[in-house]
C-alpha cells in the first residue's frame, strides 16, 4: 500500500508483497492510516473543513506606540477584550443549547476565551503599540508553543486555542466566524483537527465519519465523535492530500482511510457494519459464542455512578474500577471511611457479581494531588501505580483498609477482588498479595509491564487472578508514548510483539492448570477488549474475561455471538502469524467475515 504511515514504508520490506507500494497508485487507490477512536465503517464523499489563515500585522504601529497614544492603546485593549468576550458569549450560548460532552467542551472553550492570562499577555503587546489583531496572534503563538512543549493532554488543546484565535480575529475584523460548512448529504468530514465549536452542532445523520490529521484518543474530536457514535480516525499523517469530494471508505476500528475502492465492495462493507451496529443496539446479553460457549464480558468504570449505568446494560460485572479517576479532583486523601463508602457504591452496583477494583494508579497521565508524586523527567517510566509504595506505604495500606471495610458491608461475604497496577517484579506481587490476604481481600495483579508478561510463570502461583492492561503493555513493549499522536501505528495492540505477549500469558495460565496447578483467570481490561475483532483473537488465546468501556460492550458481545470457539482459535493463529498490526487485523477480518 502506498501510505507513508505503515511499518512497511519506514523499515524492513520483508513480508511485503512485490508491487505493494505502487500497484494501487495506478488504479487510483490510496490508503492512509491513523488511530481509530470510534469503530464503524462509512463510505461517502469528503467534505473538508477549511481554515483560511487570517494575515494580520504583528509589528507595532508607530501611531499606537507613540508616547502620547496611551488613551488609544487602552481603547485597543478594550476592543480586544470585547472581541474575546463576544466569542466567549457565543460559545457559552452554544454550550447551553447543547448537551453532554458537547456542552462541556464548548463551555471549557468559552472559559479559555475569557482566560485572564491570555488577555494580560496580549495587553503587553498592545502596550508596545501592536494592534489588537496582531497581539491576539502573537499571544496565541506563544501559548501554542507552550502547550506543544508540555505535550500530552495540553498539546491536544492546541486546536482549541487556534480556533478561539481565529474566531477572535474574525470578530475584530468583522468577517464571518470560521467553521464547518453546511452538510446536508452523507459526508465524511476531514480536517486538520476539529475544534469543539465545529463538532458541537454535527448531525450524525449526515456526517458518516470524521477523519483528522492531528488529535489523539482523548482530544475533543474523539470525545464528541464517541458521544455521537460517529466512526472516527485521528492522527492520520498526510491527510492534507485527501481531496474534497473524493469517495472515501473509513474504517474506525482499523484506523484506515481508503480512496479508489470498488464502490460496490465499499458499500457492502458499510452496509455489513451498519447491520452489526443494529445488532449491537438490540443485543442484550448475556455474552456467549455462537456455539453456546459463555463469555465473561465486563465493564470498565470509574465511580459509583458509572458502575450503576453499566449495570443497566448487558455487562456481567466490572473488570476494572480505576480508583484513581474517582480521586483526580481531590486535593486531600479521602479518609478510610470515605473510601469505603466509594468502593461499596461500586460493589453494590453488581451485587453477587464479579467486581475487580484496582488500587491507585496515580502518576504519569493521571496526576493525583495527594499522592505526593515527585517531579520526574519521564513520569511514564517513573514512580506511578504500585511504585508509590516506595514513597509512602501508608497510601496503599489505607486504600486496602477502605476496601476491606467496604467488603464487610456486602451481604454476600464473597471476597472482593483487588488488583495492583504496574507490577514489575515477583517481590512486588508477593508483598501486595500478602497485604490483601491479611485483610481477607482476593489479590490480583495487572500485567501491563513486559517484564511481568515475559516472566508470568513466576507470578501465577502468587495471585488469585491477573488482568492484562493492553494500553500500557503496548506502550512499554513498543517504547511508544500512548498519548503521542505521531506514534499511533506503534501504540496499536495488534502489534505482533504485543499479541505474542498476551498469548504467552493466557497460555501459561492454561498450561499451569493442565499441569495440575490452580487455574488462574486471565482477563484483559485494556482498550484491546473493546475491539470486536481483537476480542475474538483474545478469546482464541484463552483469555477468560474481557472488560471494556460500557459503550463498547454491546459491539463486542454482538460480534462474539457470531463466531464459534473454533473460529476464535483460528483467528488467534492468524493474528500470531502476521508480521504487522495491519496484516494481523486484515487476516482476522477476512477470516471472520469469510472474505
Ligand atoms: C491499561 O494500561 O491497559 C489499563 C487498563 O490501565 P490504564 O489504561 O488505566 O493505564
Ligand atoms: Mg495501565
XYZ file of C-alpha atoms and ligand atoms in Angstrom:
606
model
C 0.000 0.000 0.000
C 1.161 3.484 -0.604
C 0.629 5.051 2.808
C 3.529 6.810 4.395
C 2.483 5.739 7.848
C 2.794 1.964 7.698
C 5.572 -0.024 9.244
C 6.481 -1.294 5.773
C 7.363 2.148 4.493
C 9.541 3.047 7.427
C 11.521 -0.114 7.973
C 12.188 -3.549 6.586
C 10.481 -4.546 3.365
C 10.214 -8.181 4.485
C 6.790 -9.720 4.213
C 5.648 -7.071 1.752
C 4.197 -8.378 -1.489
C 6.076 -7.147 -4.590
C 4.329 -4.128 -6.016
C 2.517 -3.423 -2.743
C 3.768 0.129 -2.839
C 2.894 1.126 -6.384
C 0.198 -1.072 -7.961
C -2.669 0.674 -6.257
C -1.431 4.092 -7.304
C -2.092 3.245 -10.972
C -5.622 2.213 -10.123
C -6.178 5.484 -8.262
C -6.247 3.653 -4.911
C -4.679 5.286 -1.930
C -4.661 4.461 1.759
C -3.940 6.467 4.889
C -3.584 5.103 8.401
C -4.347 6.715 11.705
C -5.719 5.895 15.126
C -9.253 4.550 15.036
C -11.053 6.005 18.050
C -14.691 5.212 17.269
C -15.409 1.959 15.448
C -17.661 1.706 12.416
C -17.374 1.790 8.640
C -18.577 4.595 6.384
C -18.396 5.245 2.659
C -19.172 8.789 1.481
C -17.633 11.818 -0.267
C -15.206 14.040 1.616
C -16.129 17.492 2.891
C -13.111 19.431 4.130
C -13.118 21.948 6.934
C -11.038 24.810 5.620
C -9.405 27.222 7.948
C -8.141 30.131 5.866
C -5.327 31.696 7.825
C -6.026 35.338 8.525
C -2.987 37.548 7.853
C -2.501 40.274 10.448
C 0.253 42.790 11.211
C 2.235 41.874 14.307
C 4.758 44.745 14.238
C 3.954 47.768 16.403
C 2.033 50.584 14.694
C 4.095 53.767 15.266
C 0.908 55.812 15.753
C -0.205 53.447 18.518
C 3.264 53.129 20.021
C 3.689 56.902 20.343
C 4.169 58.219 23.847
C 1.006 60.340 23.762
C -1.197 57.463 22.470
C -1.894 55.950 25.904
C -5.646 56.504 25.536
C -5.704 54.825 22.113
C -3.770 51.853 23.477
C -6.318 51.488 26.278
C -9.115 51.615 23.676
C -7.325 48.921 21.672
C -7.114 46.687 24.770
C -10.832 47.236 25.358
C -11.566 46.340 21.710
C -9.604 43.076 22.129
C -11.297 42.204 25.437
C -14.713 42.915 23.876
C -13.977 40.647 20.888
C -12.778 37.805 23.141
C -15.825 38.351 25.356
C -18.202 38.215 22.365
C -16.619 34.935 21.213
C -16.847 33.517 24.739
C -20.530 34.550 24.987
C -21.355 32.861 21.688
C -19.541 29.683 22.708
C -21.347 29.683 26.043
C -24.719 30.195 24.346
C -23.981 27.170 22.145
C -22.865 25.219 25.237
C -26.214 25.954 26.850
C -28.153 24.761 23.830
C -26.063 21.530 23.575
C -25.981 18.507 25.851
C -23.420 16.081 27.300
C -19.768 16.289 26.272
C -20.558 18.817 23.503
C -21.831 21.210 26.089
C -18.871 20.569 28.401
C -16.224 21.162 25.747
C -17.931 24.304 24.464
C -18.156 25.666 27.991
C -14.458 24.840 28.556
C -13.587 26.769 25.404
C -15.708 29.712 26.451
C -13.588 29.758 29.630
C -10.418 29.622 27.551
C -11.632 32.622 25.503
C -12.017 34.560 28.769
C -8.615 33.470 30.085
C -7.125 36.386 32.018
C -3.567 35.204 31.405
C -4.163 35.306 27.646
C -5.676 38.808 27.765
C -2.942 40.088 30.077
C -0.198 38.790 27.775
C -1.970 40.277 24.744
C -2.272 43.572 26.619
C 1.539 43.671 26.946
C 1.852 43.602 23.132
C -0.769 46.355 22.779
C 1.201 48.396 25.328
C 4.111 48.262 22.864
C 1.883 49.548 20.062
C 0.792 46.242 18.441
C -2.815 46.334 17.232
C -5.396 44.047 18.852
C -5.325 41.571 15.924
C -1.529 41.248 15.998
C -1.495 40.973 19.785
C -4.063 38.127 19.662
C -1.945 36.295 17.091
C 1.349 36.744 18.987
C -0.009 35.613 22.320
C -1.751 32.601 20.750
C 1.522 31.573 19.118
C 3.243 31.787 22.492
C 0.586 29.681 24.238
C 0.567 27.124 21.397
C 4.356 26.712 21.697
C 3.994 26.323 25.454
C 1.221 23.692 25.148
C 3.180 21.819 22.470
C 6.177 21.654 24.809
C 4.045 20.331 27.663
C 2.757 17.585 25.352
C 0.001 15.064 26.235
C -3.406 16.481 27.068
C -2.188 20.082 26.954
C -0.970 19.599 23.373
C -4.398 18.269 22.444
C -5.842 21.696 23.400
C -3.804 23.493 20.742
C -6.664 23.181 18.255
C -8.992 24.834 20.759
C -6.594 27.755 21.196
C -6.161 28.223 17.462
C -9.903 28.020 16.924
C -10.531 30.701 19.544
C -7.845 32.897 17.996
C -9.441 32.540 14.531
C -12.829 33.469 15.986
C -11.439 36.472 17.876
C -9.661 37.688 14.709
C -12.854 37.270 12.675
C -14.749 39.246 15.322
C -12.118 42.028 15.332
C -12.101 42.225 11.527
C -15.878 41.952 11.153
C -15.716 38.838 8.940
C -17.810 35.617 9.334
C -16.667 33.132 12.010
C -14.754 30.115 10.661
C -16.327 26.653 10.944
C -17.746 23.550 9.272
C -19.681 24.155 6.024
C -23.394 23.295 5.894
C -23.640 19.496 5.430
C -26.940 18.085 4.233
C -25.949 14.853 2.438
C -23.941 11.824 3.621
C -20.328 13.002 4.003
C -17.002 12.204 5.592
C -15.734 15.274 7.416
C -11.965 15.798 7.017
C -9.940 18.401 8.880
C -6.538 19.115 10.368
C -8.388 18.814 13.667
C -11.837 19.822 14.788
C -12.447 22.386 17.475
C -15.329 21.852 19.908
C -17.247 24.648 18.251
C -17.023 22.708 14.955
C -18.157 19.421 16.404
C -20.921 20.615 18.692
C -23.581 21.020 16.028
C -22.679 17.956 13.944
C -25.528 15.836 12.684
C -24.731 12.114 12.924
C -27.329 11.504 10.190
C -25.267 13.392 7.568
C -21.725 13.143 8.909
C -20.955 9.444 8.463
C -17.336 9.636 9.659
C -14.753 12.111 10.928
C -11.072 11.953 9.965
C -8.414 14.320 11.264
C -4.712 14.796 10.733
C -3.996 15.668 14.364
C -5.544 14.938 17.759
C -5.421 11.806 19.857
C -7.750 9.364 21.597
C -8.575 11.967 24.269
C -8.830 15.078 22.080
C -12.186 16.813 21.763
C -12.801 15.413 18.296
C -12.595 11.902 19.767
C -14.782 12.729 22.763
C -17.539 14.230 20.625
C -17.344 11.520 17.954
C -17.724 8.904 20.696
C -20.707 10.714 22.133
C -22.404 10.993 18.739
C -21.413 7.449 17.734
C -19.740 8.702 14.533
C -16.871 6.475 13.250
C -13.682 8.454 13.747
C -9.984 8.192 12.871
C -7.462 10.712 14.237
C -3.706 11.335 13.846
C -3.703 10.499 10.134
C -0.367 11.576 8.640
C -0.648 13.107 5.148
C -4.408 13.629 5.320
C -3.997 17.065 3.763
C -3.754 15.270 0.402
C -7.275 13.833 0.709
C -9.280 15.690 -1.944
C -12.657 17.364 -1.405
C -15.419 15.284 -2.988
C -13.395 12.019 -3.213
C -15.452 8.954 -2.225
C -13.699 7.538 0.810
C -14.016 4.314 2.799
C -13.325 4.928 6.502
C -12.857 2.112 8.998
C -12.902 3.496 12.522
C -11.838 0.137 14.031
C -8.709 -0.383 11.982
C -7.976 3.341 11.547
C -7.743 3.069 7.762
C -8.976 5.546 5.151
C -9.085 4.443 1.508
C -9.979 6.145 -1.758
C -10.334 4.486 -5.161
C -12.033 1.424 -3.639
C -14.526 -0.533 -5.738
C -17.813 1.253 -4.846
C -19.808 -1.986 -4.694
C -17.298 -3.515 -2.232
C -17.167 -0.324 -0.160
C -20.931 -0.049 0.011
C -21.279 -3.676 1.026
C -18.745 -3.241 3.851
C -20.527 -0.118 5.099
C -23.850 -1.992 4.958
C -22.455 -5.007 6.881
C -21.150 -2.642 9.527
C -24.481 -0.847 9.816
C -26.057 -4.274 10.330
C -23.578 -5.077 13.149
C -24.431 -1.753 14.769
C -28.112 -2.554 14.508
C -27.496 -5.986 16.068
C -25.388 -4.372 18.806
C -28.248 -1.987 19.548
C -30.535 -4.962 20.063
C -28.032 -7.249 21.765
C -28.875 -7.600 25.435
C -26.506 -10.404 26.524
C -25.503 -12.478 28.335
C -22.396 -12.881 26.224
C -21.800 -16.223 24.560
C -20.259 -17.519 21.364
C -22.376 -18.894 18.504
C -21.735 -22.427 19.834
C -23.035 -21.520 23.288
C -19.626 -21.099 24.970
C -20.157 -18.500 27.711
C -18.033 -15.345 27.692
C -17.311 -13.246 30.767
C -17.915 -9.743 29.366
C -17.407 -6.958 31.895
C -17.330 -3.163 32.064
C -14.608 -0.655 32.991
C -15.859 2.024 35.394
C -14.577 4.992 37.350
C -17.059 5.583 40.153
C -20.395 4.536 41.621
C -22.403 6.385 39.017
C -20.673 4.812 36.010
C -20.962 1.403 37.730
C -24.729 1.816 38.141
C -25.026 2.903 34.498
C -23.046 -0.166 33.395
C -25.344 -2.363 35.484
C -28.294 -1.181 33.375
C -26.623 -2.636 30.268
C -25.540 -6.168 29.381
C -22.159 -6.152 31.214
C -21.954 -9.073 33.632
C -19.747 -7.348 36.173
C -16.837 -4.956 36.476
C -13.405 -5.944 35.203
C -11.685 -2.678 36.099
C -12.629 0.067 38.529
C -9.976 2.771 38.002
C -9.976 4.186 41.555
C -7.546 6.996 40.721
C -10.155 8.543 38.396
C -12.509 8.916 41.352
C -9.771 10.876 43.151
C -8.444 13.138 40.365
C -10.137 16.267 41.725
C -9.383 15.552 45.402
C -6.730 17.820 46.963
C -6.596 15.674 50.153
C -6.592 11.912 50.566
C -10.121 10.737 51.480
C -10.384 9.063 54.880
C -10.612 5.252 55.093
C -14.333 5.552 55.856
C -14.985 7.814 52.895
C -13.034 5.494 50.639
C -15.020 2.506 51.950
C -18.198 4.378 51.029
C -16.989 4.941 47.454
C -15.894 1.332 46.957
C -19.118 -0.024 48.448
C -21.122 2.045 45.952
C -19.365 0.296 43.081
C -19.607 -3.174 44.651
C -23.307 -2.679 45.308
C -23.964 -1.870 41.637
C -23.308 -5.538 40.806
C -24.433 -7.488 43.884
C -23.057 -11.038 43.932
C -21.225 -10.459 40.617
C -17.568 -10.134 39.770
C -16.143 -6.692 40.609
C -12.417 -6.058 40.222
C -11.098 -2.956 41.946
C -7.699 -1.596 41.020
C -5.637 0.219 43.614
C -4.463 3.750 42.896
C -2.712 4.040 39.516
C -1.638 7.633 40.112
C 1.173 9.199 38.123
C 2.143 9.815 34.512
C -1.002 10.956 32.667
C -3.127 10.581 35.837
C -1.899 13.100 38.419
C -3.487 12.738 41.869
C -2.571 15.695 44.064
C -2.423 13.868 47.403
C -0.253 11.025 46.077
C 2.980 13.002 46.631
C 4.214 12.331 43.105
C 7.786 13.517 42.556
C 8.752 15.794 39.643
C 10.311 13.468 37.104
C 11.720 13.837 33.595
C 9.968 10.708 32.408
C 6.926 10.027 34.594
C 5.608 7.124 32.476
C 8.762 5.252 33.477
C 8.863 6.718 36.947
C 7.033 6.459 40.245
C 3.475 5.538 39.258
C 0.946 2.884 40.231
C 2.211 0.373 42.788
C 5.584 2.148 42.836
C 4.042 4.890 45.009
C 4.756 2.408 47.796
C 8.398 3.407 47.519
C 7.472 6.849 48.824
C 4.629 6.056 51.196
C 3.340 2.571 52.023
C 0.531 4.108 54.042
C -1.347 5.210 50.937
C -1.892 1.642 49.724
C -2.478 0.299 53.244
C -5.238 2.821 53.838
C -6.782 2.032 50.465
C -6.770 -1.694 51.260
C -8.295 -0.916 54.679
C -11.060 1.015 52.900
C -11.642 -1.908 50.549
C -11.758 -4.401 53.437
C -14.260 -2.142 55.180
C -16.407 -1.966 52.015
C -16.250 -5.766 51.692
C -17.649 -6.136 55.232
C -20.727 -4.150 54.231
C -21.583 -6.625 51.489
C -24.280 -9.113 52.294
C -22.597 -11.908 50.341
C -19.240 -12.330 52.075
C -17.633 -13.314 48.753
C -14.069 -11.966 48.630
C -13.550 -8.625 46.933
C -11.070 -8.833 44.047
C -8.344 -6.212 44.250
C -5.519 -5.758 41.786
C -2.343 -3.714 41.689
C -1.289 -1.660 38.655
C 2.259 -1.505 37.252
C 3.675 -4.668 38.806
C 7.164 -5.465 37.506
C 8.723 -7.880 39.966
C 7.766 -11.023 41.843
C 8.557 -9.441 45.203
C 6.163 -6.565 44.482
C 3.435 -9.134 43.708
C 4.230 -11.147 46.860
C 4.116 -8.088 49.073
C 0.841 -6.865 47.530
C -0.792 -10.298 47.745
C 0.187 -10.678 51.425
C -1.254 -7.271 52.322
C -4.533 -8.164 50.539
C -4.830 -11.611 52.088
C -4.184 -10.164 55.591
C -7.400 -8.209 55.068
C -9.456 -11.001 53.512
C -9.209 -9.490 50.023
C -8.556 -11.610 46.926
C -5.313 -10.367 45.276
C -4.608 -9.986 41.602
C -2.116 -8.057 39.508
C -2.231 -6.185 36.252
C 0.055 -7.452 33.546
C 0.999 -4.234 31.787
C 4.777 -4.192 32.070
C 6.518 -6.571 29.637
C 8.720 -7.881 32.478
C 5.660 -9.372 34.184
C 4.274 -10.801 30.931
C 7.542 -12.490 29.994
C 8.025 -13.982 33.467
C 4.325 -14.774 34.006
C 5.061 -18.326 35.245
C 6.709 -16.835 38.312
C 3.697 -14.636 39.116
C 0.857 -17.121 38.656
C 1.454 -19.082 41.906
C 1.279 -15.846 43.918
C -2.079 -14.328 42.981
C -5.723 -15.351 42.500
C -6.082 -13.706 39.066
C -4.302 -11.498 36.552
C -5.648 -8.844 34.202
C -3.756 -7.686 31.139
C -3.655 -3.908 30.655
C -3.045 -3.767 26.922
C -2.811 0.040 26.863
C 0.338 0.176 28.951
C 1.583 -3.222 27.815
C 1.593 -1.823 24.259
C 3.189 1.457 25.347
C 6.042 -0.277 27.159
C 6.536 -3.107 24.659
C 6.728 -0.738 21.707
C 8.546 2.039 23.639
C 5.913 4.431 22.305
C 4.030 7.018 24.393
C 0.338 6.038 24.355
C -0.622 9.737 24.199
C 1.528 10.555 21.167
C -0.440 11.399 18.004
C 2.677 10.631 15.950
C 3.154 7.078 17.167
C -0.367 5.733 16.703
C 0.878 2.964 14.396
C 3.144 1.738 17.181
C 0.638 2.096 20.024
C -1.657 -0.443 18.426
C -2.408 -3.572 20.479
C -2.490 -5.572 17.223
C 1.307 -5.207 17.042
C 2.833 -8.705 16.742
C 5.001 -8.357 19.867
C 2.006 -7.307 21.966
C -0.167 -10.152 20.673
C 2.664 -12.613 21.374
C 2.942 -11.403 24.986
C -0.816 -11.580 25.571
C -0.960 -15.092 24.090
C 2.015 -16.115 26.231
C 0.277 -15.003 29.432
C -3.060 -16.654 28.585
C -1.392 -19.893 27.514
C 0.879 -20.005 30.571
C -2.208 -19.930 32.812
C -3.830 -22.721 30.772
C -0.660 -24.821 30.849
C -0.362 -24.402 34.608
C -3.933 -25.663 35.088
C -3.322 -28.553 32.681
C -0.255 -29.469 34.738
C -2.322 -29.747 37.925
C -1.802 -26.210 39.243
C -4.687 -23.918 40.134
C -6.414 -22.188 37.182
C -5.566 -18.510 37.445
C -8.118 -16.479 35.438
C -6.577 -14.151 32.848
C -8.642 -11.089 31.981
C -7.990 -8.279 29.520
C -9.100 -4.823 30.639
C -7.248 -2.517 28.200
C -8.775 -0.963 25.078
C -7.961 -4.153 23.132
C -11.012 -5.759 24.721
C -13.206 -3.038 23.152
C -12.247 -4.033 19.594
C -14.718 -6.751 18.474
C -12.222 -8.461 16.151
C -9.432 -8.352 18.710
C -11.869 -9.718 21.310
C -12.264 -12.791 19.074
C -8.474 -13.205 18.993
C -8.193 -12.788 22.771
C -10.848 -15.421 23.301
C -8.834 -17.655 20.965
C -5.731 -17.108 23.103
C -7.664 -18.443 26.109
C -8.320 -15.156 27.875
C -11.060 -15.809 30.449
C -12.719 -12.393 30.700
C -12.913 -9.215 28.650
C -13.556 -5.814 30.171
C -14.247 -2.689 28.121
C -15.958 0.698 28.323
C -19.679 0.068 28.818
C -20.418 1.686 25.420
C -18.245 -0.906 23.661
C -19.748 -3.952 25.404
C -22.742 -4.453 23.002
C -20.454 -4.327 19.926
C -18.105 -6.906 21.394
C -20.993 -9.082 22.612
C -22.856 -8.956 19.278
C -19.696 -9.848 17.343
C -18.702 -12.711 19.648
C -22.207 -14.125 19.230
C -21.418 -14.653 15.522
C -18.333 -16.846 15.962
C -17.559 -20.270 17.375
C -14.682 -21.319 19.616
C -13.100 -22.876 16.542
C -13.150 -19.517 14.687
C -11.642 -17.799 17.742
C -8.783 -20.325 17.765
C -8.211 -19.878 14.018
C -8.302 -16.074 14.405
C -5.714 -16.320 17.205
C -3.376 -18.323 14.977
C -3.901 -15.969 12.003
C -3.141 -12.934 14.170
C 0.002 -14.513 15.642
C 1.266 -15.478 12.185
C 1.082 -11.892 10.865
C 4.137 -9.659 10.510
C 2.435 -6.355 11.241
C -0.554 -4.923 13.061
C -2.279 -4.219 9.736
C -1.645 -7.689 8.422
C -2.989 -9.219 11.645
C -6.182 -7.149 11.556
C -6.765 -7.794 7.861
C -6.220 -11.554 8.275
C -8.667 -11.784 11.182
C -11.344 -9.675 9.475
C -11.032 -11.778 6.305
C -11.275 -14.989 8.320
C -14.250 -13.885 10.391
C -16.163 -12.298 7.524
C -15.270 -15.183 5.189
C -13.731 -12.854 2.586
C -4.055 -0.492 30.632
O -2.931 0.004 30.769
O -4.387 -1.203 29.653
C -5.092 -0.252 31.640
C -6.246 -0.890 31.608
O -4.833 0.706 32.561
P -4.919 2.288 32.257
O -5.459 2.461 30.877
O -5.801 2.849 33.301
O -3.491 2.693 32.399
Mg -2.362 0.866 32.669
